[in-house]
Amino acid sequence: MSLRHRPWEEAVDFQIGLRPIAIADWLEGGEDDPAVRKDALFERARDLVWAETEGSEAGQAEALGLIETALGPAPAQTGMPPLYVASRRVADDLCLMEKVEGQWRLTALSLSAGGFFTATEAIGKSLSELHGPVTGFAERFLTRVQRVFEGLRPELVLERRNWTVLNSGELHTPSSSPIRALIPQIDPREAGRTLRLRVERQTLRRLPQTGGALFTIRVWLAPLGDLADDPQRLAAFAHAWRSATPDLRAYKRFDLYDHLVEAFLRDPQPA
Ligand code: HEM
C-alpha cells in the first residue's frame, strides 16, 4: 500500500473516527480484477466469505446499484446474489446493514479479507453483537454508532480506518490461530520483512430506497519495514505502538509482537 493510510498517527485508543469524504473518493480501487481473488474463495470456502439472510435481496440490489453508479454497469450475472455481483467489481468487502425489528443487523456480506471473523459467524448479528469482542464498545460507542446509522443522509459518505500488526501477508485471514502459531518461528532480525501493517479502510453510505446502509471494508497491507527509511514516520509508529491504551493492546494482542516490533525499532531494516 506504500503506507497510503497511517491511522496509527492519529489515535492510540479505540475510536469511532468517522469523517465525511467526497462521493468521488468513495472507492479507492487499486486492484485490477478483484473477481479473480474473490471467486476463488467463493468456490473454495463459501461459508467463510459469503452469507445472506432471506429478504435482503432488495437491499443487495440497491447496493449493486450504488456500485454501478460509481463504476458503470456490471456485466449481467445470472444466479449470483446481487451483493456478490457488486463485490466482484471492487477490492472492498461489502456488508449490507438493515434495520430489522428496531436493530441494525448484518443481512448480507461478501467478506474476502475478514480480520479474524467469518461470514457465517457474522451474518444476522446486530451492531452490539458484532462488536461484542471489542472492549468497552457497548459502554463507549454503541449508542453513538447506532445514531450514525439513523442519521445517514443519502449523499453522505463516511470513512474510518483502523490498524494492527500481523505476521501475515494474506488478505483472507478468517482465523487468528494458524497465524499466531507461527510467531515463535520469526527471527527478530526479520521483523521488518515478516510483520505487516494491516489497515482497514471502511466506509458507510445510506441506501436511500430500501433504507439500509452499505458498509465497505478495504484492507491494505504493507511490510513494517516500509517505515525504515523515514525517521519521522518511524517515530510516529513507535509512539503509537508504545502508547496504545491497555485495552487496545490487549484486543490487538500487541503482547505477542512486542519483542519483534521492538527489535525492528532498535534496528529498522527495510523489507
Ligand atoms: C460505521 C460504524 C462502525 C464503527 C464506528 C465501528 C467500530 C469498531 C471498532 C472501534 C472496532 C475495534 C477495532 C477497530 O478499531 O476498528 C470494530 C471492530 C469490528 N467491527 Fe465495527 N464499527 C462500525 C461498523 C461495523 C459494521 C457495519 C460491521 C459489520 C460487519 C462491523 C463489524 C466489526 C467486526 C466484525 C469487528 C471485529 C470484532 C472482533 O474482534 O471480532 N463494524 N468496529
mmCIF file of N, CA and C and ligand atoms in Angstrom, residues 14-18 95 97 106 109 115-117 122 127 130-131 133-134 137 141 145 148-149 160-163 200 202 204 215 217 248 251-252, ligand 1:
data_model
loop_
_atom_site.group_PDB
_atom_site.id
_atom_site.type_symbol
_atom_site.label_atom_id
_atom_site.label_comp_id
_atom_site.label_asym_id
_atom_site.label_seq_id
_atom_site.Cartn_x
_atom_site.Cartn_y
_atom_site.Cartn_z
ATOM 1 N N PHE A 14 -9.132 3.019 20.920
ATOM 2 C CA PHE A 14 -10.272 2.760 20.032
ATOM 3 C C PHE A 14 -10.951 4.088 19.744
ATOM 4 N N GLN A 15 -11.449 4.232 18.554
ATOM 5 C CA GLN A 15 -12.241 5.431 18.304
ATOM 6 C C GLN A 15 -13.248 5.205 17.196
ATOM 7 N N ILE A 16 -14.300 6.024 17.208
ATOM 8 C CA ILE A 16 -15.284 5.941 16.127
ATOM 9 C C ILE A 16 -14.643 6.490 14.859
ATOM 10 N N GLY A 17 -14.096 7.677 14.924
ATOM 11 C CA GLY A 17 -13.235 8.182 13.849
ATOM 12 C C GLY A 17 -13.888 8.304 12.494
ATOM 13 N N LEU A 18 -15.210 8.471 12.434
ATOM 14 C CA LEU A 18 -15.876 8.598 11.129
ATOM 15 C C LEU A 18 -15.757 10.035 10.638
ATOM 16 N N CYS A 95 -20.726 -5.086 3.135
ATOM 17 C CA CYS A 95 -21.615 -5.541 4.204
ATOM 18 C C CYS A 95 -22.910 -4.738 4.130
ATOM 19 N N MET A 97 -26.196 -3.584 5.869
ATOM 20 C CA MET A 97 -26.793 -3.439 7.196
ATOM 21 C C MET A 97 -28.239 -2.982 7.017
ATOM 22 N N LEU A 106 -26.638 -7.154 10.259
ATOM 23 C CA LEU A 106 -25.906 -7.518 9.049
ATOM 24 C C LEU A 106 -26.746 -8.552 8.302
ATOM 25 N N LEU A 109 -23.352 -10.304 3.383
ATOM 26 C CA LEU A 109 -21.968 -9.820 3.291
ATOM 27 C C LEU A 109 -21.129 -10.674 2.370
ATOM 28 N N GLY A 115 -10.904 -9.923 8.996
ATOM 29 C CA GLY A 115 -9.867 -9.878 10.020
ATOM 30 C C GLY A 115 -10.310 -10.675 11.232
ATOM 31 N N PHE A 116 -10.074 -11.984 11.180
ATOM 32 C CA PHE A 116 -10.397 -12.889 12.287
ATOM 33 C C PHE A 116 -11.896 -13.002 12.554
ATOM 34 N N PHE A 117 -12.704 -12.921 11.492
ATOM 35 C CA PHE A 117 -14.102 -13.327 11.614
ATOM 36 C C PHE A 117 -14.564 -13.857 10.262
ATOM 37 N N ALA A 122 -20.795 -13.926 11.332
ATOM 38 C CA ALA A 122 -21.256 -12.542 11.475
ATOM 39 C C ALA A 122 -22.699 -12.325 11.006
ATOM 40 N N LEU A 127 -25.414 -4.631 15.607
ATOM 41 C CA LEU A 127 -24.193 -3.850 15.851
ATOM 42 C C LEU A 127 -23.592 -4.217 17.203
ATOM 43 N N LEU A 130 -22.024 -7.777 16.870
ATOM 44 C CA LEU A 130 -20.812 -7.768 16.044
ATOM 45 C C LEU A 130 -19.613 -7.259 16.830
ATOM 46 N N HIS A 131 -19.882 -6.309 17.720
ATOM 47 C CA HIS A 131 -18.788 -5.669 18.450
ATOM 48 C C HIS A 131 -18.601 -6.228 19.851
ATOM 49 N N PRO A 133 -16.705 -8.573 20.955
ATOM 50 C CA PRO A 133 -15.301 -8.746 21.374
ATOM 51 C C PRO A 133 -14.527 -7.435 21.573
ATOM 52 N N VAL A 134 -15.093 -6.302 21.189
ATOM 53 C CA VAL A 134 -14.341 -5.043 21.268
ATOM 54 C C VAL A 134 -14.523 -4.439 22.662
ATOM 55 N N PHE A 137 -16.920 -1.417 23.854
ATOM 56 C CA PHE A 137 -17.738 -0.897 22.741
ATOM 57 C C PHE A 137 -19.153 -0.543 23.214
ATOM 58 N N PHE A 141 -19.356 3.303 22.718
ATOM 59 C CA PHE A 141 -19.604 3.632 21.309
ATOM 60 C C PHE A 141 -20.974 3.253 20.766
ATOM 61 N N VAL A 145 -22.838 4.976 17.564
ATOM 62 C CA VAL A 145 -22.777 4.333 16.244
ATOM 63 C C VAL A 145 -24.190 4.091 15.723
ATOM 64 N N VAL A 148 -25.412 7.179 14.265
ATOM 65 C CA VAL A 148 -24.826 7.435 12.943
ATOM 66 C C VAL A 148 -25.634 6.714 11.874
ATOM 67 N N PHE A 149 -25.985 5.460 12.143
ATOM 68 C CA PHE A 149 -26.773 4.695 11.163
ATOM 69 C C PHE A 149 -28.129 5.356 10.924
ATOM 70 N N ARG A 160 -13.731 5.581 7.960
ATOM 71 C CA ARG A 160 -12.890 5.400 9.150
ATOM 72 C C ARG A 160 -11.798 4.386 8.831
ATOM 73 N N ARG A 161 -10.760 4.370 9.652
ATOM 74 C CA ARG A 161 -9.667 3.426 9.419
ATOM 75 C C ARG A 161 -9.224 2.828 10.737
ATOM 76 N N ASN A 162 -8.752 1.614 10.702
ATOM 77 C CA ASN A 162 -8.121 1.044 11.885
ATOM 78 C C ASN A 162 -6.818 0.379 11.451
ATOM 79 N N TRP A 163 -6.074 -0.140 12.396
ATOM 80 C CA TRP A 163 -4.795 -0.757 12.029
ATOM 81 C C TRP A 163 -4.408 -1.803 13.054
ATOM 82 N N GLU A 200 -7.443 -1.370 7.821
ATOM 83 C CA GLU A 200 -8.771 -1.487 7.230
ATOM 84 C C GLU A 200 -9.303 -0.086 7.004
ATOM 85 N N GLN A 202 -12.611 1.748 5.996
ATOM 86 C CA GLN A 202 -14.037 1.398 5.950
ATOM 87 C C GLN A 202 -14.864 2.617 5.555
ATOM 88 N N LEU A 204 -19.148 4.043 4.942
ATOM 89 C CA LEU A 204 -20.561 3.804 5.242
ATOM 90 C C LEU A 204 -21.428 4.762 4.434
ATOM 91 N N PHE A 215 -21.794 -0.875 4.192
ATOM 92 C CA PHE A 215 -20.530 -0.706 4.908
ATOM 93 C C PHE A 215 -19.472 -1.422 4.082
ATOM 94 N N ILE A 217 -15.317 -2.491 3.500
ATOM 95 C CA ILE A 217 -14.057 -2.702 4.224
ATOM 96 C C ILE A 217 -12.985 -3.006 3.192
ATOM 97 N N LEU A 248 -6.620 -1.445 24.074
ATOM 98 C CA LEU A 248 -6.327 -1.609 22.648
ATOM 99 C C LEU A 248 -5.216 -2.647 22.453
ATOM 100 N N TYR A 251 -6.701 -6.103 23.067
ATOM 101 C CA TYR A 251 -7.601 -6.515 21.983
ATOM 102 C C TYR A 251 -6.799 -6.940 20.744
ATOM 103 N N LYS A 252 -5.764 -6.183 20.417
ATOM 104 C CA LYS A 252 -4.979 -6.474 19.204
ATOM 105 C C LYS A 252 -3.822 -7.431 19.458
HETATM 106 C C1 HEM B 1 -19.640 2.515 10.989
HETATM 107 C C2 HEM B 1 -19.629 2.417 12.271
HETATM 108 C C3 HEM B 1 -18.717 1.474 12.982
HETATM 109 C C4 HEM B 1 -17.809 1.796 13.938
HETATM 110 C C5 HEM B 1 -17.535 3.179 14.492
HETATM 111 C C6 HEM B 1 -17.145 0.574 14.334
HETATM 112 C C7 HEM B 1 -16.167 0.485 15.298
HETATM 113 C C8 HEM B 1 -15.399 -0.620 15.551
HETATM 114 C C9 HEM B 1 -14.240 -0.650 16.408
HETATM 115 C C10 HEM B 1 -13.751 0.533 17.259
HETATM 116 C C11 HEM B 1 -13.726 -1.886 16.352
HETATM 117 C C12 HEM B 1 -12.442 -2.364 17.020
HETATM 118 C C13 HEM B 1 -11.310 -2.359 16.006
HETATM 119 C C14 HEM B 1 -11.197 -1.003 15.330
HETATM 120 O O1 HEM B 1 -10.649 -0.093 15.934
HETATM 121 O O2 HEM B 1 -11.753 -0.879 14.229
HETATM 122 C C15 HEM B 1 -14.574 -2.663 15.469
HETATM 123 C C16 HEM B 1 -14.395 -3.993 15.173
HETATM 124 C C17 HEM B 1 -15.278 -4.727 14.432
HETATM 125 N N1 HEM B 1 -16.350 -4.243 13.722
HETATM 126 FE FE1 HEM B 1 -17.017 -2.381 13.685
HETATM 127 N N2 HEM B 1 -17.648 -0.451 13.610
HETATM 128 C C18 HEM B 1 -18.617 0.036 12.780
HETATM 129 C C19 HEM B 1 -19.395 -0.673 11.894
HETATM 130 C C20 HEM B 1 -19.328 -2.014 11.727
HETATM 131 C C21 HEM B 1 -20.180 -2.759 10.842
HETATM 132 C C22 HEM B 1 -21.276 -2.192 9.963
HETATM 133 C C23 HEM B 1 -19.811 -4.048 10.944
HETATM 134 C C24 HEM B 1 -20.451 -5.165 10.176
HETATM 135 C C25 HEM B 1 -19.770 -6.072 9.555
HETATM 136 C C26 HEM B 1 -18.707 -4.122 11.894
HETATM 137 C C27 HEM B 1 -18.046 -5.268 12.263
HETATM 138 C C28 HEM B 1 -16.957 -5.297 13.102
HETATM 139 C C29 HEM B 1 -16.250 -6.530 13.423
HETATM 140 C C30 HEM B 1 -16.613 -7.947 12.950
HETATM 141 C C31 HEM B 1 -15.204 -6.167 14.261
HETATM 142 C C32 HEM B 1 -14.179 -7.120 14.866
HETATM 143 C C33 HEM B 1 -14.739 -7.671 16.142
HETATM 144 C C34 HEM B 1 -13.872 -8.828 16.622
HETATM 145 O O3 HEM B 1 -12.755 -8.552 17.085
HETATM 146 O O4 HEM B 1 -14.319 -9.954 16.493
HETATM 147 N N3 HEM B 1 -18.453 -2.865 12.335
HETATM 148 N N4 HEM B 1 -15.566 -1.860 14.988
#
